[in-house]
PDB file of C-alpha atoms in Angstrom:
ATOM      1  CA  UNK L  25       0.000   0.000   0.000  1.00  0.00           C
ATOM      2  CA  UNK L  26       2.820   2.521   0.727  1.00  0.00           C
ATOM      3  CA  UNK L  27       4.830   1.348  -2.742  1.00  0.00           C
ATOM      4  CA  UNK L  28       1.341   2.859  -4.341  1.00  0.00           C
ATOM      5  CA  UNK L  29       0.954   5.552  -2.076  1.00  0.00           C
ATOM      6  CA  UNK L  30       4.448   6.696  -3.248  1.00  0.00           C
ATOM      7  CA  UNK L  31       3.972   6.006  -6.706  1.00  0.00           C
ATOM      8  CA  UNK L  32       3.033   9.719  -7.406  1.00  0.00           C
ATOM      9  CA  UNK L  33       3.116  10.695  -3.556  1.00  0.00           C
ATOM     10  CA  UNK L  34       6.209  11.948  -1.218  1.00  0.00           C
ATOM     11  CA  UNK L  35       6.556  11.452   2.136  1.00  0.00           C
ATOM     12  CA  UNK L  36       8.672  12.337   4.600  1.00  0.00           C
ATOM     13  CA  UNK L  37       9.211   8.671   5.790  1.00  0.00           C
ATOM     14  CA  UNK L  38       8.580   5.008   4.117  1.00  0.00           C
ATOM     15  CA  UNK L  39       7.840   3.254   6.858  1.00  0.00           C
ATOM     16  CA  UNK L  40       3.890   4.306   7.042  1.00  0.00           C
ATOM     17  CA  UNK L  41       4.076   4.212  10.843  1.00  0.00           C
ATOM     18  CA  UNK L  42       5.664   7.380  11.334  1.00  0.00           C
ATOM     19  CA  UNK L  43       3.760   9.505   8.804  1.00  0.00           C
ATOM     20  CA  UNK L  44       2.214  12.258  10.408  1.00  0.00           C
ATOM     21  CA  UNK L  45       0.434  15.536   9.654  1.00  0.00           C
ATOM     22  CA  UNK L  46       1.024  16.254   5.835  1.00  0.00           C
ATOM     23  CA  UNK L  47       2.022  12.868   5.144  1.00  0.00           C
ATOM     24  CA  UNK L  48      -1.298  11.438   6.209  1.00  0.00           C
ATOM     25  CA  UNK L  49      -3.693  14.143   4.463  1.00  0.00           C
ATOM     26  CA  UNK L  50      -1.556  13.539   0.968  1.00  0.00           C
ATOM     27  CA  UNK L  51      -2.636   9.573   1.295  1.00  0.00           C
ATOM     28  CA  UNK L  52      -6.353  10.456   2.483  1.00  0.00           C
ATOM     29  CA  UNK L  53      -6.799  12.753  -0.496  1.00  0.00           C
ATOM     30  CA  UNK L  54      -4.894   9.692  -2.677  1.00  0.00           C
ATOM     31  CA  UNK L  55      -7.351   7.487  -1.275  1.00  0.00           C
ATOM     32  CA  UNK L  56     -10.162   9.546  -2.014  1.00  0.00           C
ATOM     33  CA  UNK L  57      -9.064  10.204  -5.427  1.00  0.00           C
ATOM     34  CA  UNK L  58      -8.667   6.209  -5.996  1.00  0.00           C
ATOM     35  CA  UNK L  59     -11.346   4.659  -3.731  1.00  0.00           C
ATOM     36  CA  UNK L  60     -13.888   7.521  -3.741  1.00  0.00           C
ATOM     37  CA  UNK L  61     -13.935   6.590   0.258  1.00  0.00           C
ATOM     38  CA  UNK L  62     -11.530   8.695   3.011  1.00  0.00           C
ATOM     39  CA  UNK L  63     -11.498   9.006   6.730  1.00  0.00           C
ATOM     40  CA  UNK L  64     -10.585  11.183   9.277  1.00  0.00           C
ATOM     41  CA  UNK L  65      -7.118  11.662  11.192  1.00  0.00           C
ATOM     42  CA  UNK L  66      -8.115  10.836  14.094  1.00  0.00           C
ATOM     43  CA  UNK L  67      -9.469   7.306  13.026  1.00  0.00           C
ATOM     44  CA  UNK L  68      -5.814   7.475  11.226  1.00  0.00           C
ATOM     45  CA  UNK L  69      -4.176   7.869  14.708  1.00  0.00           C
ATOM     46  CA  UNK L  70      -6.556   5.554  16.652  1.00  0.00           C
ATOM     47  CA  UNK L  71      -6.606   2.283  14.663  1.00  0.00           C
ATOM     48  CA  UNK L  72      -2.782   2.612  14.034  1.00  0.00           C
ATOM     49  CA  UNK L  73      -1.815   3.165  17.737  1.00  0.00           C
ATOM     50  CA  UNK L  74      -4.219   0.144  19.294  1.00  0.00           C
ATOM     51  CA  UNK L  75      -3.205  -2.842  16.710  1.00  0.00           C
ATOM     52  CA  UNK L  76      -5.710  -5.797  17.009  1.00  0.00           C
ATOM     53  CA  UNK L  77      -4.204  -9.179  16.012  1.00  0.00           C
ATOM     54  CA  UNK L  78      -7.156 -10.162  13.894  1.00  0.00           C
ATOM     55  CA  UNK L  79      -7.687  -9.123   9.791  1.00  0.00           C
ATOM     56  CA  UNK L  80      -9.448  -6.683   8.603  1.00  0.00           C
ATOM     57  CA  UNK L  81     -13.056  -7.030   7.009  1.00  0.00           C
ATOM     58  CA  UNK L  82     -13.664  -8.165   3.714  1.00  0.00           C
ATOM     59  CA  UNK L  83     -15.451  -5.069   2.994  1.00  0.00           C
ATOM     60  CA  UNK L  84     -11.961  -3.123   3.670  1.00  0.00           C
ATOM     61  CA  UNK L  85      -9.719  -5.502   2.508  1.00  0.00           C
ATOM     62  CA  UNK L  86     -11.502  -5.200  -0.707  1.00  0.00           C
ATOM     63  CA  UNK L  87     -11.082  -1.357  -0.603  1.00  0.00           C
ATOM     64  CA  UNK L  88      -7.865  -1.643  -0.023  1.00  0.00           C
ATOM     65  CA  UNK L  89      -7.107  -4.042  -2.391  1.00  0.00           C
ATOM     66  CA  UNK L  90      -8.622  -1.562  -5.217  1.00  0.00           C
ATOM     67  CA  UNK L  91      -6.237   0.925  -4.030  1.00  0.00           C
ATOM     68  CA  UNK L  92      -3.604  -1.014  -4.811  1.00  0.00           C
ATOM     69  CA  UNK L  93      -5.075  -1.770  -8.329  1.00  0.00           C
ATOM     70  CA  UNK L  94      -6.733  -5.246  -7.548  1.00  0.00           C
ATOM     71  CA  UNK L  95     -10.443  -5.802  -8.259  1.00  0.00           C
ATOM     72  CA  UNK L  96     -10.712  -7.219  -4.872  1.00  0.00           C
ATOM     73  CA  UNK L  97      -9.466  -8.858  -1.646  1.00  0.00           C
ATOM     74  CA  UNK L  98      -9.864 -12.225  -3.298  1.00  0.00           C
ATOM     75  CA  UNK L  99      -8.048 -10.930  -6.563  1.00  0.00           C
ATOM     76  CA  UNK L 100      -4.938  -9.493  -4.238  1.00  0.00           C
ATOM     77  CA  UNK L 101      -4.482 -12.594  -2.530  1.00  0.00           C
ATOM     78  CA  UNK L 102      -4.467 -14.791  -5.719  1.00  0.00           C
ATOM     79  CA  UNK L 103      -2.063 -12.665  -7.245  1.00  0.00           C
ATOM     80  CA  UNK L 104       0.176 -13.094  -3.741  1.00  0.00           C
ATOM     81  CA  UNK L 105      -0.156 -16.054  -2.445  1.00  0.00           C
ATOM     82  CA  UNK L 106       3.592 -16.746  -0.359  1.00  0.00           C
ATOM     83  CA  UNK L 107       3.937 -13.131   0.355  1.00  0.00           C
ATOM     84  CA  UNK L 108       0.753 -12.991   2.145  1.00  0.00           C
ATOM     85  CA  UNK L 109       1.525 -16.080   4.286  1.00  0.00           C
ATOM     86  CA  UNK L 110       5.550 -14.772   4.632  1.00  0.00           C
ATOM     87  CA  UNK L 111       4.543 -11.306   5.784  1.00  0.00           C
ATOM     88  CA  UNK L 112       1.244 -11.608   7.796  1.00  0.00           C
ATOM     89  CA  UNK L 113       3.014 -11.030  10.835  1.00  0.00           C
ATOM     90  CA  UNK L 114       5.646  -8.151  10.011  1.00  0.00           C
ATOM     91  CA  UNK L 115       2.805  -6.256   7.703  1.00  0.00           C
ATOM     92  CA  UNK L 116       0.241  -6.345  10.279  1.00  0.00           C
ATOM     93  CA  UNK L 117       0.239  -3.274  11.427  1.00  0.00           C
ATOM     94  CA  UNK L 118       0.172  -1.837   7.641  1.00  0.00           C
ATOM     95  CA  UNK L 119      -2.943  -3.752   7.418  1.00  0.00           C
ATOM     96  CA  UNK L 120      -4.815  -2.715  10.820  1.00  0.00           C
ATOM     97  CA  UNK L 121      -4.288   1.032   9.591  1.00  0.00           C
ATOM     98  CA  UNK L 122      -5.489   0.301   6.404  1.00  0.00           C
ATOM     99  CA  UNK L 123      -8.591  -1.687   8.720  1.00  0.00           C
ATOM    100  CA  UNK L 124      -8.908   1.656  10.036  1.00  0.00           C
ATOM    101  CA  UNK L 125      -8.918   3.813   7.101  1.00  0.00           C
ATOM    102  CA  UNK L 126     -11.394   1.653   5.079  1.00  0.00           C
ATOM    103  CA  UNK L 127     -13.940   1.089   8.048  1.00  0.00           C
ATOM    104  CA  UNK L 128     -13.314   5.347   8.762  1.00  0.00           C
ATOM    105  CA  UNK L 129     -14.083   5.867   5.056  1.00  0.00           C
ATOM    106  CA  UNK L 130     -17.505   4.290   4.968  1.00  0.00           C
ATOM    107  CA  UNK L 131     -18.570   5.591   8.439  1.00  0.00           C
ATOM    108  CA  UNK L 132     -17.312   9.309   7.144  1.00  0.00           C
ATOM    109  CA  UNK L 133     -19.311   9.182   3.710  1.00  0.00           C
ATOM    110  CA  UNK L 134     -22.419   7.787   5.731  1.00  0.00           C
ATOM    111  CA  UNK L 135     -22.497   9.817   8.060  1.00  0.00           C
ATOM    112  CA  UNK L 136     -20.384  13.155   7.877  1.00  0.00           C
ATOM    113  CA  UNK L 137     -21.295  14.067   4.356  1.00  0.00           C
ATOM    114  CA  UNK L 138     -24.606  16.219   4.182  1.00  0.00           C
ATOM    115  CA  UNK L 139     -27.063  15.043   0.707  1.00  0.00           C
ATOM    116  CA  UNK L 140     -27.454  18.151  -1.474  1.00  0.00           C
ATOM    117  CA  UNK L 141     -30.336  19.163  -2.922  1.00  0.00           C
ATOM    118  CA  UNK L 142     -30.765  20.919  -6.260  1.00  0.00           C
ATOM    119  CA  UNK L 143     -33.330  23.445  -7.374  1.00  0.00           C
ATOM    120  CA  UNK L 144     -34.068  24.780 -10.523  1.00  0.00           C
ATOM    121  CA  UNK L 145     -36.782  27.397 -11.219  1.00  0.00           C
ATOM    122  CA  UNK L 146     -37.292  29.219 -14.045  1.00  0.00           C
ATOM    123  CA  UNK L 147     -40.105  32.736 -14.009  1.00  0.00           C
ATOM    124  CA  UNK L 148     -42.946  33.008 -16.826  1.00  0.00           C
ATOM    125  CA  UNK L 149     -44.280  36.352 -17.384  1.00  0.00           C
ATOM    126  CA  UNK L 150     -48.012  35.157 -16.728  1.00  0.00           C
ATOM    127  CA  UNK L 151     -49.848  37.683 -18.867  1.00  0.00           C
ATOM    128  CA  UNK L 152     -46.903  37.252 -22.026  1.00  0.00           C
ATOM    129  CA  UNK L 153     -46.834  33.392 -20.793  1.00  0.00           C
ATOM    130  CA  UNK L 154     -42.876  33.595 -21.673  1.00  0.00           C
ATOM    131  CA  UNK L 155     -39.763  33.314 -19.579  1.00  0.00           C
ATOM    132  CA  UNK L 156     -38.669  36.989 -18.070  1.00  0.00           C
ATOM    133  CA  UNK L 157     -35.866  37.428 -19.612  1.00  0.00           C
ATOM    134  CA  UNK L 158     -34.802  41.150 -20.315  1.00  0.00           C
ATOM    135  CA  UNK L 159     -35.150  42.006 -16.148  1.00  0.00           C
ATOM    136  CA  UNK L 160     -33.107  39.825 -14.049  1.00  0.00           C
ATOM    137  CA  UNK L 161     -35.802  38.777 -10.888  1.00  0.00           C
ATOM    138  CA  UNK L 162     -34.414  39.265  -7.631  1.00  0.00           C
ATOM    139  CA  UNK L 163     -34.570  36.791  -5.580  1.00  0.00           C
ATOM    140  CA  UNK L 164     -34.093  36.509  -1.496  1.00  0.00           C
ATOM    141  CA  UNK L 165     -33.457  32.993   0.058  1.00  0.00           C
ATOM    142  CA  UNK L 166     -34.601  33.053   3.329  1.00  0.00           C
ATOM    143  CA  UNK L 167     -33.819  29.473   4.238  1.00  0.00           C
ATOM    144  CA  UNK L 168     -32.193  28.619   8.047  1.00  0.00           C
ATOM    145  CA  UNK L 169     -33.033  31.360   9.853  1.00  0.00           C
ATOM    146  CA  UNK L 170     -29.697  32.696   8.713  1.00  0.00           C
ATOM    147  CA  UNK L 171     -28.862  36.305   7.352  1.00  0.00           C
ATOM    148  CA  UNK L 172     -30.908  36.590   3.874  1.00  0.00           C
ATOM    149  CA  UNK L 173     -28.659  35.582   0.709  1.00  0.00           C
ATOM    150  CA  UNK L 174     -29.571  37.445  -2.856  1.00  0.00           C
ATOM    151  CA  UNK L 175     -29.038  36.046  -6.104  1.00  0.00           C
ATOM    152  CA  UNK L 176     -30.677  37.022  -9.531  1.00  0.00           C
ATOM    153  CA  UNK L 177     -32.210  34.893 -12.382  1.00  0.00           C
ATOM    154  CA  UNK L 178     -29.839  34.559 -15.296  1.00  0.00           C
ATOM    155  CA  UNK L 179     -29.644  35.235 -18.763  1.00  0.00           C
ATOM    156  CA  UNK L 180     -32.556  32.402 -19.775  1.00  0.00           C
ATOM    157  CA  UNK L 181     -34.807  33.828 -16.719  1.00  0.00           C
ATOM    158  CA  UNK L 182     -33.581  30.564 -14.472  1.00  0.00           C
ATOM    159  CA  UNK L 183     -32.376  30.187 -11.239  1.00  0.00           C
ATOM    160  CA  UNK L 184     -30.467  27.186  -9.367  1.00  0.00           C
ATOM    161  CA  UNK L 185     -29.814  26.688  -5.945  1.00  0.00           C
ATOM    162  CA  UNK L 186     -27.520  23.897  -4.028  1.00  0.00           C
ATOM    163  CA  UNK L 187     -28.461  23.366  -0.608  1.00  0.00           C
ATOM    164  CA  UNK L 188     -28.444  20.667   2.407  1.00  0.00           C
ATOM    165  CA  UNK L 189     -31.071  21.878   3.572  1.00  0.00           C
ATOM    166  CA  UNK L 190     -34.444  19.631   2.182  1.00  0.00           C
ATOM    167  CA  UNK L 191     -36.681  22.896   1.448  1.00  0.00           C
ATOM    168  CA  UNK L 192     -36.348  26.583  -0.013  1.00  0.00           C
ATOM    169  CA  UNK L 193     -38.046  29.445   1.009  1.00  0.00           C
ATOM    170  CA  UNK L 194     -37.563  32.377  -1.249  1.00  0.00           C
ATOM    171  CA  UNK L 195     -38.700  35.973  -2.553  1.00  0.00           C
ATOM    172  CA  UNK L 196     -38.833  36.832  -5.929  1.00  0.00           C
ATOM    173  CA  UNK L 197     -39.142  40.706  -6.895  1.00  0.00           C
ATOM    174  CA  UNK L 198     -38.862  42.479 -10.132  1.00  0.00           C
ATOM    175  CA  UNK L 199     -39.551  46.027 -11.226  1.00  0.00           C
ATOM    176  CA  UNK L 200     -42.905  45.242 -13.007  1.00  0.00           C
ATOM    177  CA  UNK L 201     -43.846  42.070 -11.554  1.00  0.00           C
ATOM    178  CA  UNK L 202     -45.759  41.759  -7.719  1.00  0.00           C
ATOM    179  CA  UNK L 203     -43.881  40.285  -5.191  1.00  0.00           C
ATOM    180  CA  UNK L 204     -43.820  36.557  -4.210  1.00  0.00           C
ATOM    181  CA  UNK L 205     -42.833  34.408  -1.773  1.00  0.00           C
ATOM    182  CA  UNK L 206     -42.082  30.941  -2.779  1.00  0.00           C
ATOM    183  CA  UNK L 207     -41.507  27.107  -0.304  1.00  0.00           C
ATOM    184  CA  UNK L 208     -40.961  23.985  -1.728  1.00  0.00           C
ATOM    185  CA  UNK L 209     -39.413  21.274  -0.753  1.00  0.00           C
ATOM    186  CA  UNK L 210     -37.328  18.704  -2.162  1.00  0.00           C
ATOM    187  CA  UNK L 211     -38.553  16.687  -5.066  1.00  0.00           C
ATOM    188  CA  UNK L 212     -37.441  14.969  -8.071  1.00  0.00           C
ATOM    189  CA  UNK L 213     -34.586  17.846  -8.909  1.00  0.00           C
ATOM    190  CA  UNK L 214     -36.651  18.955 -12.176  1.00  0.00           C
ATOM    191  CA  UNK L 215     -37.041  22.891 -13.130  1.00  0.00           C
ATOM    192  CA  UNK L 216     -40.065  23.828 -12.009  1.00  0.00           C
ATOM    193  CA  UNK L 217     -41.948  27.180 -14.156  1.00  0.00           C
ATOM    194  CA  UNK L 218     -42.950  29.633 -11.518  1.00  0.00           C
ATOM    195  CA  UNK L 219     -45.771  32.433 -12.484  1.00  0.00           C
ATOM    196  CA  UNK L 220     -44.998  35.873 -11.840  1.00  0.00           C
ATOM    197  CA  UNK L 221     -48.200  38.263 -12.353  1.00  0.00           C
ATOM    198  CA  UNK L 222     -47.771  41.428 -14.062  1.00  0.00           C
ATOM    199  CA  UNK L 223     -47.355  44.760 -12.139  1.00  0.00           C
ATOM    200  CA  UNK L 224     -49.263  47.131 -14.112  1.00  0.00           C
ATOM    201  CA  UNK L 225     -48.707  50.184 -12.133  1.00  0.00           C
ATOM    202  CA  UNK L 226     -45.388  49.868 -12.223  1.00  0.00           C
ATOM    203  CA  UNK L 227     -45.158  49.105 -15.843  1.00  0.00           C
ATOM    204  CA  UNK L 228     -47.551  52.007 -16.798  1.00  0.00           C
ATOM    205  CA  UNK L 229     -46.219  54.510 -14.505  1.00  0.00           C
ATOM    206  CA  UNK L 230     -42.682  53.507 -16.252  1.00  0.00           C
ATOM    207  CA  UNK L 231     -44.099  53.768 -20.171  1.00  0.00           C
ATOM    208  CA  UNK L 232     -45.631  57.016 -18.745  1.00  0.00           C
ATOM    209  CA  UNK L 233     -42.625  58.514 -16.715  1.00  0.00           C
ATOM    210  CA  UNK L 234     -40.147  57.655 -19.760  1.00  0.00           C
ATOM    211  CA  UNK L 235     -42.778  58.450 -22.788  1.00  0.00           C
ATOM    212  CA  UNK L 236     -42.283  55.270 -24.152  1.00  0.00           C
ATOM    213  CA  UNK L 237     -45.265  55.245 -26.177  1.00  0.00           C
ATOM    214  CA  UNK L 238     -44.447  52.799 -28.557  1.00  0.00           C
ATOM    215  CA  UNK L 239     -44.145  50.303 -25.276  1.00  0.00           C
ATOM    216  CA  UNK L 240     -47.540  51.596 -23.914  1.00  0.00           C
ATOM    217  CA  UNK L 241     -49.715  50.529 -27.405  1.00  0.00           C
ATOM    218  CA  UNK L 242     -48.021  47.333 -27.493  1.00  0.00           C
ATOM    219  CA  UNK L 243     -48.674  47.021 -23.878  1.00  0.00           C
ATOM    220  CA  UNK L 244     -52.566  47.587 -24.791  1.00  0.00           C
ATOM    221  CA  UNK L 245     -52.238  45.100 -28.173  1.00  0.00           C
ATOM    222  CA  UNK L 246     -50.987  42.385 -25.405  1.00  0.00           C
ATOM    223  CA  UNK L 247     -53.801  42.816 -23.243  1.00  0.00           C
ATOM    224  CA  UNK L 248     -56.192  43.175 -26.069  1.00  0.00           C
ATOM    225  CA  UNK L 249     -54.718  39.556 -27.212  1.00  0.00           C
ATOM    226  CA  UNK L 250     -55.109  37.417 -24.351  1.00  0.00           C
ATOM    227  CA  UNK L 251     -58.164  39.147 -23.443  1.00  0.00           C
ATOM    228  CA  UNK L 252     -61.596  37.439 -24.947  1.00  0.00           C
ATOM    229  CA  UNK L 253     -63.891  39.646 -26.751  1.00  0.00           C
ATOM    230  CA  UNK L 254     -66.596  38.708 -24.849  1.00  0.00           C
ATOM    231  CA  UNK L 255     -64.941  38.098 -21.715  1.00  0.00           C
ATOM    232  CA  UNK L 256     -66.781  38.441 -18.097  1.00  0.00           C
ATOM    233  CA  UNK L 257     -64.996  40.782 -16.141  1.00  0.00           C
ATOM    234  CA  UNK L 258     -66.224  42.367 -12.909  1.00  0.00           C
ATOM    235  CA  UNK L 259     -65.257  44.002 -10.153  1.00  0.00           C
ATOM    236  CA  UNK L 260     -65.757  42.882  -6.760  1.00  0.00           C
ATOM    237  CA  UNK L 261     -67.039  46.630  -4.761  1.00  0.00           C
ATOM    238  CA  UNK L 262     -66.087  47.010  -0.790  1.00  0.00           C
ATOM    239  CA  UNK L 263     -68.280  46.037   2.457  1.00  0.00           C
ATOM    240  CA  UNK L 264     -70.143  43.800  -0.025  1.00  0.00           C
ATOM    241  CA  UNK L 265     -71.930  46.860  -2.060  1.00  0.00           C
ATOM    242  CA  UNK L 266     -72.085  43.982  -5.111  1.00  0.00           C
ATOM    243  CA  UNK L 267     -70.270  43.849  -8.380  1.00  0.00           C
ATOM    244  CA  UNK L 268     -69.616  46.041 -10.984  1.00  0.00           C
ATOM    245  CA  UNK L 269     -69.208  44.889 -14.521  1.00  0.00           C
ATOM    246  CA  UNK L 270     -66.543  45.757 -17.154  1.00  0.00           C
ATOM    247  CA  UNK L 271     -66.394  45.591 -21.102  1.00  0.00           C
ATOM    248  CA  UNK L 272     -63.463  44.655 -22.504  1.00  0.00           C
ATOM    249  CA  UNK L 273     -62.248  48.000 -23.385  1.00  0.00           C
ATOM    250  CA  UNK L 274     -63.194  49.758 -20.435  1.00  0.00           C
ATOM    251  CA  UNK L 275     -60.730  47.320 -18.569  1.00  0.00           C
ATOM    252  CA  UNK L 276     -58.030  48.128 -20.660  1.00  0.00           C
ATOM    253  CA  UNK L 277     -58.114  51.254 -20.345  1.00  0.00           C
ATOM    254  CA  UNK L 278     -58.209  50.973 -16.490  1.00  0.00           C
ATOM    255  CA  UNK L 279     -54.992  48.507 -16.916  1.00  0.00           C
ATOM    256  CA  UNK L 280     -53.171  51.098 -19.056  1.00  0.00           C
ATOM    257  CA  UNK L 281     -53.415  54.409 -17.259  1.00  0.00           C
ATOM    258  CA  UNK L 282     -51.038  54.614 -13.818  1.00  0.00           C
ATOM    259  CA  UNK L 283     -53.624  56.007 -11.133  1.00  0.00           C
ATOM    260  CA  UNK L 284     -53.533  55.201  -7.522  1.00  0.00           C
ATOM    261  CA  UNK L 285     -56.740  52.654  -8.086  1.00  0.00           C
ATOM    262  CA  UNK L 286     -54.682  50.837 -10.440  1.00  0.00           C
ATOM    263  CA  UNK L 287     -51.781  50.609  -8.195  1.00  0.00           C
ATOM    264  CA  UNK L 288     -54.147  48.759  -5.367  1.00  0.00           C
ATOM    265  CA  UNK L 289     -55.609  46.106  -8.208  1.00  0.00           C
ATOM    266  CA  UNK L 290     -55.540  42.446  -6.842  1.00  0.00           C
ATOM    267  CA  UNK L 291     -57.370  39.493  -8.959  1.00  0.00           C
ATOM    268  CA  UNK L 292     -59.281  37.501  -7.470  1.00  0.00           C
ATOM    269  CA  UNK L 293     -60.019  35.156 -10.000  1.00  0.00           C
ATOM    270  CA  UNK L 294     -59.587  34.066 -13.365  1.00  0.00           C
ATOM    271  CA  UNK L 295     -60.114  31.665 -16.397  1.00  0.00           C
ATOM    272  CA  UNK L 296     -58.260  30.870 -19.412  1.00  0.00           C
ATOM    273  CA  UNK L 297     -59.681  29.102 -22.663  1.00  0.00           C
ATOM    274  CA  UNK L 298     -57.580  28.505 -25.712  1.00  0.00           C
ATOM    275  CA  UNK L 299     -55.048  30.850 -24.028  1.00  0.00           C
ATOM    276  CA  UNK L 300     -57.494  33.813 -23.664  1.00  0.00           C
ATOM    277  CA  UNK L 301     -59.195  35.043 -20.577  1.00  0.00           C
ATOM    278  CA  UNK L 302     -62.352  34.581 -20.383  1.00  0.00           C
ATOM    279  CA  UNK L 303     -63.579  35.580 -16.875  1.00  0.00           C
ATOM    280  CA  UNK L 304     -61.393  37.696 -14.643  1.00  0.00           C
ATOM    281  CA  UNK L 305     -62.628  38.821 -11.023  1.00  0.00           C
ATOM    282  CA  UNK L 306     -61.186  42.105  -9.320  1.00  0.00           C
ATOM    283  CA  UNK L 307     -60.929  44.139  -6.392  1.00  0.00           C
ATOM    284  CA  UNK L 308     -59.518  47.298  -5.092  1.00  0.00           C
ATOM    285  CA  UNK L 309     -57.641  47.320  -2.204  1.00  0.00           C
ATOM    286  CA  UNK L 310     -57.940  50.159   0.336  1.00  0.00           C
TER     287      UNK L 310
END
């Protein structure tokens, strides 16, 4: 095991026994690299110090006979069958460490190393129904009860996030989208397409502010498309006074010009068909 260890490793001693420090972090990383298994120092120190007179398991013999470029313990020992009986005794203690750092290994990777969970999310414009792509979204993860972290959406309007932890709890903001907060929990790693619903206040008061009225009429020709012609669209009046009804038009036309009532819009409800919206159910907030 050393002759391998050295192969492409130095050390500052080839007796294994009186490695120490950087000499035993070079092999654990070797091991890693080789076995995809590593263990700690002090289960380095421990099982090399206390020698037991009795093999190693299978399980570990077989890891460390892959380190040492057999298949397995069985291959190893039919590939060396008078050195194993000549040098049982004097190699002992090479084997009990390498006991150690096998049994170490497994315990580590079961144990000490935390399963990560991948997110992926990626924002549709709900009105447009196509990614947001030419505003990065803000987003706020809010996960752990630890100091907020902000990211953005990238170029394709996606976001991914790598955590322990076996939920996410985020906020997503933009300039003319409403605000969201978002949980989920962990699930079969696939992006998931998350609504965001138009802010038209925003968006008008920004067409308005910047005279972008080229923006504003296409803003009305996209509401004029996904709304129905003969749509059902009422508003739902305070301290249950009843409902009052909208045409198509008039709607628009509330949707298009940035007054305070416009800024305090929240749907209620509403229903697609054949990508058009066909009922749509309001109310102003005070």
């Amino acid at each position: 095991m050393t002759e391998q260890f050295l192969k492409n490793n130095t050390s500052s001693s080839h007796d294994i026994s009186d490695w120490k420090g950087q000499d035993i972090a070079l092999f654990q990383e070797d091991l890693q690299k080789r076995t995809k298994a590593s263990i700690s120092e002090k289960s380095f120190y421990n099982y090399f110090k206390n020698p037991s007179e009795k093999l190693p398991r299978v399980d570990v013999l077989n890891l460390l006979s892959l380190y040492c470029g057999y298949t397995n313990w069985s291959d190893f020992k039919t590939n060396h069958p008078t050195s194993l009986q000549s040098s049982k005794k004097i190699n002992f203690k090479k084997w009990l460490l390498v006991t150690s750092i096998g049994l170490g290994a497994c315990i580590a990777l079961y144990f000490l190393t935390p399963n990560t969970n991948t997110y992926n999310f990626c924002f549709i414009d709900q009105d447009r129904n196509q990614l947001v792509t030419k505003i990065p979204i803000d987003i706020i993860i809010l996960n752990n009860q630890e100091s907020p972290f902000y990211s953005k959406s990238d170029s394709a309007g996606c976001f991914i996030w790598e955590t322990k932890d076996d939920y996410i709890h985020f906020v997503i903001q933009s300039p003319y989208h409403k605000t969201d907060t978002i949980l989920r929990f962990a699930s079969s790693g696939e992006s998931e397409y998350v609504q965001m619903q138009t802010d038209d206040y925003a968006l008008m008061l920004h067409y308005y502010a910047n005279g972008k009225i080229k923006d504003w009429q296409n803003r009305r020709r996209e509401l004029s498309r996904i709304i129905a012609n003969d749509a059902t669209i009422f508003q739902v009046l305070p301290q249950r006074l009843g409902i009052e009804i909208y045409a198509k038009k008039e709607f628009i036309n509330k949707l298009t010009t940035p007054t305070q009532s416009l800024k305090n819009i929240e749907i209620i409800e509403s229903k697609k068909l054949n990508g058009q919206i066909v009922k749509l159910k309001f109310r102003i907030k005070s």
